Amino acid sequence: MIRMQFIDLAAQQDALRDRIDAAIAGVLDHGRYIMGPEVAQLEDELGAFSGAAHVVTCASGTDALVMALMALGVGAGDAVFVPSFTFASTAESVALLGATPVFVDVDESSFNVDAGHLARAVADPPDGLRPVGVIPVDLFGQPADYAAIGEVADRAGLWVLADAAQSFGASQAGRGVGTLAAVTTTSFFPAKPLGCYGDGGAILAESEEHAALLRSIRVHGSGSHKYDNERIGINGRLDTIQAAILRVKLSVFADELTARQRVADRYAAGLADVVSTPQLGDGCTSAWAQYTLRLDDRDGVAAALQADGVPTAVYYPRPLHQQTAYRDFPSAVGGLPVSERLAGEVLSLPMHPYLSESDQDVVVAAVRRAVGA
Ligand SMILES: *Cc1c(COP(=O)(O)O)cnc(C)c1O
């Protein structure tokens, strides 16, 4: 028996291999490796899929955050509120531009920014810093509470930048991720719900003005004349080959999201009576980047599952404010007790659209055994 995979990219490749080979061959045939036609075609298709008005692809989810923050004019002296219970990029992009990430706590049932704590953080910002914006993260695939966060932000005159690296394809109140904030970033890292075969990302924007700025930043701040760069930018382009691969993967992505939901439903049916399973907020769907349990004896359960051949992962064992590079940045008033507790409780189960029902049953049985149910 082939060992169960935590995320099985090979199963997806088997299903799509001929089409992906043809898409890559198409790029080799036309030879436009940088900003070839597949890039604009993908941007149109991502816009149609999500409902976002403008899509600017880029080289990674991290570049997407950096470029979005550059377009927002973020710099030294600015405070940007970010969760601590997230991947490093959310705070790293802020710090890279000389601004200060200010850590806020998350809600224990959604794992996403706690709007109440954000409101207290905004009312009492660190001395000497000018609060300018907030970056909610759609952790594990579920959109943050954009209505509540937007209200806090609006009242304080802050922008909202959605870090949707894990949630492209999800929705809230019938609106797709990419339309829930004025600016949204996502990632096409291979293990994300929609991933390419290398690094990739995108920014989804409401206004054409913002999108035009992002297109300029993506190519060294270019203007209308090739050798008159108008601003400081980066080399942030998505490779044509990755765009060609993503177009094939996007064509089956809706079906894959349905398959992920089916796995989540079967996990919930098999486990909700014995462990804390993920909860979706009202009107939310998830892209199910991860299916994450909360367990008192997390490490014990992980060891038992490993012994039973069930791979698991911990996202995240240490919140950012406890990591070496970030521990000198300020945490909001009241501290981050929920983030600290979750880091010791979370355990993610195998989750991908090609996970067989028999493997799902193996996972459910192993978890039940591990918690003594
Ligand atoms: C993956 C991820 C990123 C960064 O994406 P890359 O494409 O790896 O640069 C940013 N934020 C979150 C929440 C992520 O999960």
mmCIF file of C-alpha atoms in Angstrom, residues 76-254:
data_model
loop_
_atom_site.group_PDB
_atom_site.id
_atom_site.type_symbol
_atom_site.label_atom_id
_atom_site.label_comp_id
_atom_site.label_asym_id
_atom_site.label_seq_id
_atom_site.Cartn_x
_atom_site.Cartn_y
_atom_site.Cartn_z
ATOM 1 C CA ALA A 76 8.777 53.860 8.422
ATOM 2 C CA GLY A 77 6.634 55.113 11.292
ATOM 3 C CA ASP A 78 3.556 53.212 10.124
ATOM 4 C CA ALA A 79 1.882 50.621 12.345
ATOM 5 C CA VAL A 80 0.140 47.734 10.578
ATOM 6 C CA PHE A 81 -2.004 45.358 12.649
ATOM 7 C CA VAL A 82 -1.409 41.689 11.834
ATOM 8 C CA PRO A 83 -2.205 38.390 13.531
ATOM 9 C CA SER A 84 0.657 36.557 15.229
ATOM 10 C CA PHE A 85 -0.891 33.153 14.545
ATOM 11 C CA THR A 86 0.039 33.058 10.838
ATOM 12 C CA PHE A 87 2.843 32.351 8.408
ATOM 13 C CA ALA A 88 5.841 34.721 8.619
ATOM 14 C CA SER A 89 5.125 36.620 5.383
ATOM 15 C CA THR A 90 2.180 38.518 6.862
ATOM 16 C CA ALA A 91 4.455 40.407 9.274
ATOM 17 C CA GLU A 92 7.668 40.064 7.271
ATOM 18 C CA SER A 93 6.329 42.124 4.364
ATOM 19 C CA VAL A 94 5.436 44.957 6.748
ATOM 20 C CA ALA A 95 8.839 44.909 8.450
ATOM 21 C CA LEU A 96 10.675 44.670 5.120
ATOM 22 C CA LEU A 97 9.232 48.060 4.136
ATOM 23 C CA GLY A 98 10.415 49.662 7.375
ATOM 24 C CA ALA A 99 6.971 49.752 8.970
ATOM 25 C CA THR A 100 6.071 48.083 12.271
ATOM 26 C CA PRO A 101 3.838 45.024 12.517
ATOM 27 C CA VAL A 102 1.653 45.208 15.632
ATOM 28 C CA PHE A 103 0.410 41.770 16.642
ATOM 29 C CA VAL A 104 -3.250 41.205 17.462
ATOM 30 C CA ASP A 105 -4.879 38.061 18.809
ATOM 31 C CA VAL A 106 -7.154 35.659 17.000
ATOM 32 C CA ASP A 107 -10.540 34.158 17.707
ATOM 33 C CA GLU A 108 -10.230 30.581 18.969
ATOM 34 C CA SER A 109 -13.039 29.133 16.871
ATOM 35 C CA SER A 110 -12.110 30.675 13.492
ATOM 36 C CA PHE A 111 -8.329 31.037 14.066
ATOM 37 C CA ASN A 112 -8.707 34.483 12.431
ATOM 38 C CA VAL A 113 -8.217 38.065 13.681
ATOM 39 C CA ASP A 114 -10.424 38.846 16.660
ATOM 40 C CA ALA A 115 -12.204 42.070 15.682
ATOM 41 C CA GLY A 116 -12.779 42.944 19.334
ATOM 42 C CA HIS A 117 -9.079 42.724 20.120
ATOM 43 C CA LEU A 118 -8.308 44.664 16.935
ATOM 44 C CA ALA A 119 -10.632 47.460 18.121
ATOM 45 C CA ARG A 120 -8.775 47.650 21.449
ATOM 46 C CA ALA A 121 -5.424 47.582 19.630
ATOM 47 C CA VAL A 122 -6.466 50.405 17.309
ATOM 48 C CA ALA A 123 -7.687 52.510 20.241
ATOM 49 C CA ASP A 124 -4.347 52.124 22.049
ATOM 50 C CA PRO A 125 -1.565 51.933 19.440
ATOM 51 C CA PRO A 126 2.130 51.762 20.362
ATOM 52 C CA ASP A 127 3.679 55.168 21.130
ATOM 53 C CA GLY A 128 5.196 57.059 18.250
ATOM 54 C CA LEU A 129 3.609 55.028 15.480
ATOM 55 C CA ARG A 130 0.869 56.035 13.054
ATOM 56 C CA PRO A 131 -1.744 53.263 12.586
ATOM 57 C CA VAL A 132 -2.403 52.907 8.852
ATOM 58 C CA GLY A 133 -3.880 49.484 8.154
ATOM 59 C CA VAL A 134 -4.699 45.917 9.064
ATOM 60 C CA ILE A 135 -3.857 42.632 7.345
ATOM 61 C CA PRO A 136 -6.391 39.959 8.297
ATOM 62 C CA VAL A 137 -5.346 36.422 7.313
ATOM 63 C CA ASP A 138 -7.853 33.831 6.098
ATOM 64 C CA LEU A 139 -6.193 31.066 8.067
ATOM 65 C CA PHE A 140 -6.597 27.470 6.869
ATOM 66 C CA GLY A 141 -8.907 28.665 4.068
ATOM 67 C CA GLN A 142 -11.732 30.416 5.914
ATOM 68 C CA PRO A 143 -12.221 34.161 5.303
ATOM 69 C CA ALA A 144 -11.666 36.402 8.309
ATOM 70 C CA ASP A 145 -14.655 38.386 9.636
ATOM 71 C CA TYR A 146 -14.378 41.192 7.069
ATOM 72 C CA ALA A 147 -17.642 42.874 8.108
ATOM 73 C CA ALA A 148 -16.516 43.337 11.713
ATOM 74 C CA ILE A 149 -12.885 44.087 10.836
ATOM 75 C CA GLY A 150 -13.972 46.534 8.113
ATOM 76 C CA GLU A 151 -16.136 48.397 10.612
ATOM 77 C CA VAL A 152 -13.219 48.819 13.039
ATOM 78 C CA ALA A 153 -10.924 49.851 10.189
ATOM 79 C CA ASP A 154 -13.391 52.333 8.684
ATOM 80 C CA ARG A 155 -13.956 54.030 12.018
ATOM 81 C CA ALA A 156 -10.189 54.497 12.460
ATOM 82 C CA GLY A 157 -9.438 55.385 8.835
ATOM 83 C CA LEU A 158 -7.358 52.246 8.247
ATOM 84 C CA TRP A 159 -7.107 50.280 5.019
ATOM 85 C CA VAL A 160 -7.734 46.510 4.990
ATOM 86 C CA LEU A 161 -5.425 44.230 3.029
ATOM 87 C CA ALA A 162 -6.605 40.608 2.970
ATOM 88 C CA ASP A 163 -3.874 37.939 3.146
ATOM 89 C CA ALA A 164 -5.779 35.228 1.309
ATOM 90 C CA ALA A 165 -2.764 33.006 0.623
ATOM 91 C CA GLN A 166 -4.723 30.024 1.986
ATOM 92 C CA SER A 167 -8.268 30.940 0.967
ATOM 93 C CA PHE A 168 -8.490 31.647 -2.752
ATOM 94 C CA GLY A 169 -11.754 30.026 -3.874
ATOM 95 C CA ALA A 170 -13.576 30.531 -0.559
ATOM 96 C CA SER A 171 -16.449 32.971 -0.035
ATOM 97 C CA GLN A 172 -18.332 34.971 2.566
ATOM 98 C CA ALA A 173 -21.952 36.126 2.302
ATOM 99 C CA GLY A 174 -21.966 34.958 -1.306
ATOM 100 C CA ARG A 175 -18.927 37.042 -2.277
ATOM 101 C CA GLY A 176 -15.701 35.453 -3.407
ATOM 102 C CA VAL A 177 -12.323 35.887 -1.746
ATOM 103 C CA GLY A 178 -10.735 38.699 -3.732
ATOM 104 C CA THR A 179 -13.779 40.947 -3.276
ATOM 105 C CA LEU A 180 -13.982 40.996 0.524
ATOM 106 C CA ALA A 181 -11.395 43.776 0.946
ATOM 107 C CA ALA A 182 -10.219 46.588 -1.326
ATOM 108 C CA VAL A 183 -6.956 44.693 -1.852
ATOM 109 C CA THR A 184 -6.395 40.948 -1.486
ATOM 110 C CA THR A 185 -3.239 38.893 -1.931
ATOM 111 C CA THR A 186 -2.922 35.185 -2.569
ATOM 112 C CA SER A 187 -0.246 32.539 -3.122
ATOM 113 C CA PHE A 188 0.174 29.760 -5.664
ATOM 114 C CA PHE A 189 2.875 27.937 -3.665
ATOM 115 C CA PRO A 190 2.510 24.250 -4.677
ATOM 116 C CA ALA A 191 0.798 23.142 -1.452
ATOM 117 C CA LYS A 192 -1.808 25.953 -1.433
ATOM 118 C CA PRO A 193 -5.319 25.005 -2.584
ATOM 119 C CA LEU A 194 -4.549 26.456 -6.040
ATOM 120 C CA GLY A 195 -0.830 25.889 -6.536
ATOM 121 C CA CYS A 196 1.616 25.964 -9.415
ATOM 122 C CA TYR A 197 4.898 24.041 -9.856
ATOM 123 C CA GLY A 198 7.110 26.656 -8.254
ATOM 124 C CA ASP A 199 6.437 30.015 -6.652
ATOM 125 C CA GLY A 200 3.590 32.277 -7.714
ATOM 126 C CA GLY A 201 1.045 34.721 -6.366
ATOM 127 C CA ALA A 202 -1.500 37.378 -7.217
ATOM 128 C CA ILE A 203 -3.032 40.613 -5.994
ATOM 129 C CA LEU A 204 -6.759 41.156 -6.507
ATOM 130 C CA ALA A 205 -7.850 44.770 -6.433
ATOM 131 C CA GLU A 206 -11.060 46.753 -6.520
ATOM 132 C CA SER A 207 -9.728 49.864 -8.271
ATOM 133 C CA GLU A 208 -8.074 50.165 -11.672
ATOM 134 C CA GLU A 209 -5.835 52.877 -10.260
ATOM 135 C CA HIS A 210 -4.459 50.466 -7.678
ATOM 136 C CA ALA A 211 -4.023 47.704 -10.266
ATOM 137 C CA ALA A 212 -2.100 50.051 -12.566
ATOM 138 C CA LEU A 213 0.216 50.960 -9.694
ATOM 139 C CA LEU A 214 0.769 47.276 -8.957
ATOM 140 C CA ARG A 215 1.585 46.524 -12.614
ATOM 141 C CA SER A 216 4.204 49.267 -12.506
ATOM 142 C CA ILE A 217 5.665 48.054 -9.181
ATOM 143 C CA ARG A 218 5.798 44.511 -10.607
ATOM 144 C CA VAL A 219 8.277 45.628 -13.278
ATOM 145 C CA HIS A 220 10.725 47.905 -11.433
ATOM 146 C CA GLY A 221 8.315 50.838 -11.227
ATOM 147 C CA SER A 222 8.087 51.138 -14.986
ATOM 148 C CA GLY A 223 6.240 53.998 -16.641
ATOM 149 C CA SER A 224 5.142 54.499 -20.218
ATOM 150 C CA HIS A 225 8.753 54.857 -21.376
ATOM 151 C CA LYS A 226 10.848 51.712 -20.848
ATOM 152 C CA TYR A 227 13.861 53.636 -19.530
ATOM 153 C CA ASP A 228 11.983 56.140 -17.435
ATOM 154 C CA ASN A 229 11.089 54.220 -14.298
ATOM 155 C CA GLU A 230 8.581 56.307 -12.361
ATOM 156 C CA ARG A 231 8.874 54.754 -8.922
ATOM 157 C CA ILE A 232 10.818 52.160 -6.957
ATOM 158 C CA GLY A 233 9.513 48.699 -7.752
ATOM 159 C CA ILE A 234 10.705 45.108 -7.785
ATOM 160 C CA ASN A 235 11.016 42.233 -10.240
ATOM 161 C CA GLY A 236 7.775 40.581 -9.186
ATOM 162 C CA ARG A 237 6.550 38.862 -12.342
ATOM 163 C CA LEU A 238 4.910 35.423 -12.510
ATOM 164 C CA ASP A 239 6.692 33.121 -14.984
ATOM 165 C CA THR A 240 4.715 32.358 -18.148
ATOM 166 C CA ILE A 241 5.223 28.614 -17.577
ATOM 167 C CA GLN A 242 3.641 28.873 -14.117
ATOM 168 C CA ALA A 243 0.714 30.834 -15.574
ATOM 169 C CA ALA A 244 0.200 28.114 -18.194
ATOM 170 C CA ILE A 245 0.205 25.428 -15.475
ATOM 171 C CA LEU A 246 -2.183 27.444 -13.304
ATOM 172 C CA ARG A 247 -4.662 27.841 -16.175
ATOM 173 C CA VAL A 248 -4.972 24.047 -16.368
ATOM 174 C CA LYS A 249 -5.292 23.709 -12.601
ATOM 175 C CA LEU A 250 -7.841 26.541 -12.376
ATOM 176 C CA SER A 251 -10.046 24.688 -14.887
ATOM 177 C CA VAL A 252 -10.610 21.897 -12.325
ATOM 178 C CA PHE A 253 -10.363 24.051 -9.187
ATOM 179 C CA ALA A 254 -14.131 24.397 -8.594
#
